Amino acid sequence: VRVLKVDESGSLGPYFARYLGSKLWSGEQYYMQIDSHMTFAPSWDATSVKMLNDAPSEKPVITTYPPPHTTKFKGKGTRICDPLFAPSDIESQIIRLGGSAAYDGKKGGGLPRVAPFVAAGYFVAHSGFLKEVPFDPFLPWIFMGEEISMSARLWTAGYDLFSPNQDVTGHIYVRRHKPKFWEVFQRTYHSKGGGHNSIQLKIIDRIKYTLKYPEAARHLIREQTILTAIEEYGMGEERPLEDYMEMVGLDMVGKKVTEAKWCHDGVPPPIHWYDDIRD
């Protein structure tokens, strides 16, 4: 077991912690990311690897928001299908993901099914993605935005996202009286009120630039240092970003969402990248 201990003043938020965690990798074949406050089904590791091996892709990622920690791990797995443009001013219309749901119902089981998004709370993949889609160290204090960023980066690098056909983790979602990461920002920088919100608004432009939000074009970003080394942490070169946006139903110009019916129905998306697995 390898552990990296960091004082809260140097933690820089949850996404930066994921970057630090990725640096503990030491050649293992598989890589799994989870949140804190998790529960696990028996044989969670073997089940996760089996789902990876069963997924009809050379570069699969198994991912979803885990069910609540009270789950009995009898479910057939869940999938995230519905994004939205964040309505809050402090989130600058970044893409948020709706909750996961058991869309497959009685049709559950079988092979993992194609999914549109990566969930930060649980994903497992072959560890080679760490070299192809490395975690971006220039996103401190980010909360919303990491999932749409990783989803698009992985997909454009040739990775296929799948929902699990079996629940293997649970999460304690409600922790009202526990400390939150934005409170760390306030303590570290003696900030009162919206200090974290202000810096998050600046840094979110880095994510929006890679996703081609028109208002985050390079010449419109005042703090150009936000784009430091952006070429190393942008989209992949295997598939075009435009195809991904069409697949998941996102219009960055009009800020519109089109329902991805294929995701609700549990079938491959109707684009040519999935012709080989479509019935």
Coordinates of C-alpha atoms in Angstrom, one line a residue:
V1 CA 0.0 0.0 0.0
R2 CA 1.4 3.4 -1.0
V3 CA 0.2 6.5 0.8
L4 CA 0.8 10.1 0.1
K5 CA 0.0 12.4 3.1
V6 CA -0.7 16.0 2.3
D7 CA -1.5 18.8 4.7
E8 CA -4.9 20.4 4.0
S9 CA -3.2 23.6 3.0
G10 CA -1.5 21.8 0.1
S11 CA -4.4 19.6 -1.0
L12 CA -5.8 22.1 -3.6
G13 CA -9.1 20.4 -4.0
P14 CA -10.4 17.0 -5.1
Y15 CA -9.2 16.9 -8.7
F16 CA -5.7 17.8 -7.7
A17 CA -5.9 15.0 -5.2
R18 CA -6.7 12.6 -8.1
Y19 CA -3.7 13.9 -9.9
L20 CA -1.5 13.2 -6.9
G21 CA -3.1 9.8 -6.5
S22 CA -2.3 8.9 -10.1
K23 CA 1.4 9.5 -9.3
L24 CA 1.3 6.5 -6.9
W25 CA 0.8 4.2 -9.8
S26 CA 3.7 1.7 -10.0
G27 CA 3.1 -0.5 -13.0
E28 CA -0.1 -2.2 -11.9
Q29 CA -2.3 -3.5 -14.8
Y30 CA -5.5 -1.8 -13.7
Y31 CA -6.4 1.5 -12.2
M32 CA -9.6 2.4 -10.2
Q33 CA -10.7 5.8 -9.1
I34 CA -13.3 6.2 -6.3
D35 CA -14.4 9.0 -3.9
S36 CA -13.9 8.9 -0.2
H37 CA -16.6 7.5 2.1
M38 CA -17.2 4.3 0.0
T39 CA -18.4 0.8 0.7
F40 CA -17.5 -2.3 -1.4
A41 CA -19.3 -5.4 -2.5
P42 CA -17.6 -8.8 -2.0
S43 CA -15.1 -9.5 -4.8
W44 CA -15.4 -5.9 -6.0
D45 CA -12.0 -6.0 -7.6
A46 CA -12.5 -9.3 -9.5
T47 CA -15.9 -8.2 -10.6
S48 CA -14.5 -4.8 -11.9
V49 CA -11.8 -6.6 -13.9
K50 CA -14.4 -9.1 -15.3
M51 CA -16.6 -6.2 -16.5
L52 CA -13.6 -4.6 -18.2
N53 CA -12.7 -7.9 -20.0
D54 CA -16.4 -8.4 -21.0
A55 CA -16.8 -4.9 -22.5
P56 CA -16.8 -5.0 -26.3
S57 CA -13.8 -2.6 -26.7
E58 CA -10.1 -2.7 -26.9
K59 CA -9.9 0.3 -24.5
P60 CA -12.9 0.1 -22.1
V61 CA -13.7 2.2 -19.1
I62 CA -16.3 1.0 -16.6
T63 CA -17.9 3.9 -14.8
T64 CA -21.0 5.2 -12.9
Y65 CA -22.1 7.1 -9.9
P66 CA -22.3 4.4 -7.2
P67 CA -25.6 3.7 -5.4
P68 CA -26.0 4.9 -1.8
H69 CA -23.9 3.1 0.8
T70 CA -27.0 1.4 2.1
T71 CA -27.2 -0.7 -1.0
K72 CA -27.3 -4.5 -0.7
F73 CA -25.3 -4.9 -3.9
K74 CA -28.0 -6.8 -5.6
G75 CA -28.6 -4.2 -8.4
K76 CA -27.8 -4.8 -12.0
G77 CA -25.7 -1.6 -12.3
T78 CA -26.6 2.0 -13.2
R79 CA -25.7 4.5 -15.9
I80 CA -25.4 8.3 -16.2
C81 CA -27.3 9.6 -19.3
D82 CA -28.4 13.2 -18.7
P83 CA -26.1 16.2 -18.6
L84 CA -27.1 19.8 -18.1
F85 CA -25.5 23.2 -18.4
A86 CA -25.0 24.4 -14.8
P87 CA -27.5 27.2 -14.1
S88 CA -25.5 28.7 -11.2
D89 CA -23.4 31.8 -12.0
I90 CA -20.5 30.4 -9.9
E91 CA -20.3 27.4 -12.2
S92 CA -20.1 29.3 -15.5
Q93 CA -22.4 27.0 -17.5
I94 CA -20.0 24.1 -17.1
I95 CA -21.6 20.7 -17.8
R96 CA -22.9 18.9 -14.8
L97 CA -24.1 15.3 -14.8
G98 CA -27.4 14.1 -13.6
G99 CA -27.8 11.1 -11.3
S100 CA -27.2 7.5 -12.3
A101 CA -30.2 5.2 -12.8
A102 CA -30.9 1.6 -13.5
Y103 CA -32.2 2.2 -17.0
D104 CA -31.9 -1.4 -18.0
G105 CA -34.3 -2.7 -15.3
K106 CA -35.1 -6.3 -15.9
K107 CA -32.8 -6.2 -19.0
G108 CA -29.8 -5.7 -16.8
G109 CA -26.9 -8.1 -16.7
G110 CA -25.2 -9.3 -19.8
L111 CA -22.4 -7.2 -21.2
P112 CA -21.6 -3.7 -19.9
R113 CA -23.4 -1.2 -22.0
V114 CA -22.0 1.9 -23.7
A115 CA -22.3 5.0 -21.5
P116 CA -21.7 8.7 -22.4
F117 CA -19.9 10.0 -19.3
V118 CA -17.2 9.2 -16.8
A119 CA -18.2 9.5 -13.2
A120 CA -15.5 10.6 -10.7
G121 CA -17.0 8.5 -8.0
Y122 CA -16.2 5.2 -9.7
F123 CA -14.3 4.2 -12.8
V124 CA -11.9 1.4 -13.6
A125 CA -9.7 1.0 -16.7
H126 CA -6.5 -0.5 -17.9
S127 CA -3.7 1.6 -16.4
G128 CA -2.4 2.6 -19.9
F129 CA -4.8 5.5 -19.9
L130 CA -2.5 7.3 -17.3
K131 CA 0.0 7.9 -20.1
E132 CA -2.5 8.6 -22.9
V133 CA -4.9 10.8 -20.8
P134 CA -2.9 12.0 -17.8
F135 CA -4.6 13.9 -15.0
D136 CA -4.2 17.6 -15.5
P137 CA -2.2 19.2 -12.6
F138 CA -3.3 22.7 -13.5
L139 CA -6.9 22.4 -12.2
P140 CA -6.7 23.2 -8.5
W141 CA -9.9 23.8 -6.5
I142 CA -12.1 22.4 -9.4
F143 CA -15.2 20.4 -8.5
M144 CA -17.7 20.7 -11.3
G145 CA -16.1 20.2 -14.7
E146 CA -13.7 17.3 -14.1
E147 CA -16.1 14.7 -15.3
I148 CA -17.1 16.2 -18.6
S149 CA -13.4 17.0 -19.2
M150 CA -12.3 13.4 -18.5
S151 CA -15.2 12.0 -20.5
A152 CA -14.3 13.9 -23.6
R153 CA -10.6 13.4 -23.3
L154 CA -10.9 9.7 -22.8
W155 CA -13.4 9.2 -25.7
T156 CA -11.3 11.3 -28.1
A157 CA -8.3 9.3 -27.2
G158 CA -10.1 6.1 -28.3
Y159 CA -11.5 4.9 -25.0
D160 CA -15.1 3.6 -24.8
L161 CA -17.1 4.3 -21.7
F162 CA -19.4 1.6 -20.3
S163 CA -21.8 1.3 -17.4
P164 CA -21.3 -1.6 -15.0
N165 CA -23.7 -4.5 -15.2
Q166 CA -23.3 -5.0 -11.5
D167 CA -22.9 -2.7 -8.5
V168 CA -19.5 -3.0 -6.8
T169 CA -19.3 0.2 -4.7
G170 CA -21.6 2.4 -2.6
H171 CA -21.1 5.9 -1.5
I172 CA -22.1 7.9 1.6
Y173 CA -23.6 10.9 -0.2
V174 CA -25.0 13.0 2.7
R175 CA -22.4 14.3 5.2
R176 CA -23.9 17.5 6.4
H177 CA -21.7 18.0 9.4
K178 CA -18.4 17.0 7.8
P179 CA -15.8 19.5 6.5
K180 CA -15.9 20.4 2.8
F181 CA -13.0 21.2 0.5
W182 CA -14.0 24.8 -0.1
E183 CA -13.8 25.3 3.6
V184 CA -10.1 24.3 3.4
F185 CA -9.7 27.1 0.8
Q186 CA -11.2 29.6 3.2
R187 CA -9.0 28.5 6.1
T188 CA -5.8 28.4 4.1
Y189 CA -6.2 31.8 2.4
H190 CA -8.2 33.5 5.2
S191 CA -11.0 34.0 2.7
K192 CA -14.4 34.9 3.7
G193 CA -17.4 33.9 1.6
G194 CA -16.8 33.6 -2.1
G195 CA -13.0 33.3 -2.4
H196 CA -13.2 29.7 -3.7
N197 CA -15.9 30.7 -6.2
S198 CA -13.8 33.4 -7.6
I199 CA -10.8 31.2 -8.3
Q200 CA -13.0 28.4 -9.6
L201 CA -14.5 30.7 -12.2
K202 CA -11.0 31.5 -13.5
I203 CA -9.8 27.9 -13.6
I204 CA -13.0 26.6 -15.2
D205 CA -12.0 28.5 -18.4
R206 CA -9.2 25.9 -18.8
I207 CA -11.8 23.2 -19.1
K208 CA -14.2 25.2 -21.2
Y209 CA -11.3 26.1 -23.7
T210 CA -10.6 22.4 -24.3
L211 CA -14.4 21.7 -24.8
K212 CA -14.7 24.6 -27.3
Y213 CA -17.1 26.8 -25.5
P214 CA -17.1 29.9 -27.7
E215 CA -16.8 32.3 -24.8
A216 CA -13.6 30.5 -23.7
A217 CA -11.7 30.9 -27.0
R218 CA -8.0 31.6 -26.4
H219 CA -8.2 35.3 -27.3
L220 CA -11.1 35.9 -24.9
I221 CA -9.3 34.4 -21.8
R222 CA -7.8 37.3 -19.8
E223 CA -5.5 35.1 -17.7
Q224 CA -3.5 33.3 -20.3
T225 CA -1.5 31.4 -17.7
I226 CA -4.8 29.4 -17.2
L227 CA -3.8 27.6 -20.5
T228 CA -0.3 26.6 -19.3
A229 CA 0.8 23.3 -21.0
I230 CA -2.8 22.9 -22.3
E231 CA -1.6 20.9 -25.3
E232 CA -0.5 18.1 -23.0
Y233 CA -3.9 17.8 -21.2
G234 CA -6.4 18.5 -24.0
M235 CA -8.4 16.2 -26.3
G236 CA -7.1 13.0 -27.8
E237 CA -6.3 12.5 -31.4
E238 CA -8.1 9.2 -32.2
R239 CA -11.6 10.7 -32.5
P240 CA -12.9 14.2 -33.1
L241 CA -14.5 16.2 -30.2
E242 CA -17.4 17.1 -32.5
D243 CA -18.4 13.4 -32.8
Y244 CA -18.4 13.1 -29.0
M245 CA -20.6 16.2 -28.5
E246 CA -23.0 14.9 -31.1
M247 CA -23.1 11.5 -29.4
V248 CA -23.9 12.8 -26.0
G249 CA -26.2 15.6 -27.2
L250 CA -24.3 18.7 -26.2
D251 CA -24.4 22.0 -28.1
M252 CA -21.7 24.3 -26.6
V253 CA -22.7 27.3 -28.7
G254 CA -26.5 27.3 -28.1
K255 CA -26.1 25.8 -24.6
K256 CA -28.7 23.1 -25.5
V257 CA -28.9 19.5 -24.5
T258 CA -30.5 16.8 -26.7
E259 CA -31.6 13.7 -24.9
A260 CA -29.3 10.7 -25.7
K261 CA -32.1 8.2 -26.1
W262 CA -29.7 5.4 -26.9
C263 CA -28.3 5.7 -23.4
H264 CA -31.8 5.4 -21.8
D265 CA -32.5 2.4 -24.1
G266 CA -29.2 0.6 -23.3
V267 CA -28.1 0.4 -26.9
P268 CA -24.9 1.6 -28.7
P269 CA -25.0 5.2 -29.9
P270 CA -26.1 5.7 -33.5
I271 CA -22.7 6.9 -34.8
H272 CA -20.2 5.0 -37.0
W273 CA -17.7 4.4 -34.1
Y274 CA -20.1 1.7 -32.8
D275 CA -21.1 0.0 -36.0
D276 CA -19.2 -3.1 -35.0
I277 CA -21.2 -3.7 -31.7
R278 CA -24.6 -2.6 -32.9
D279 CA -27.1 -5.4 -33.4

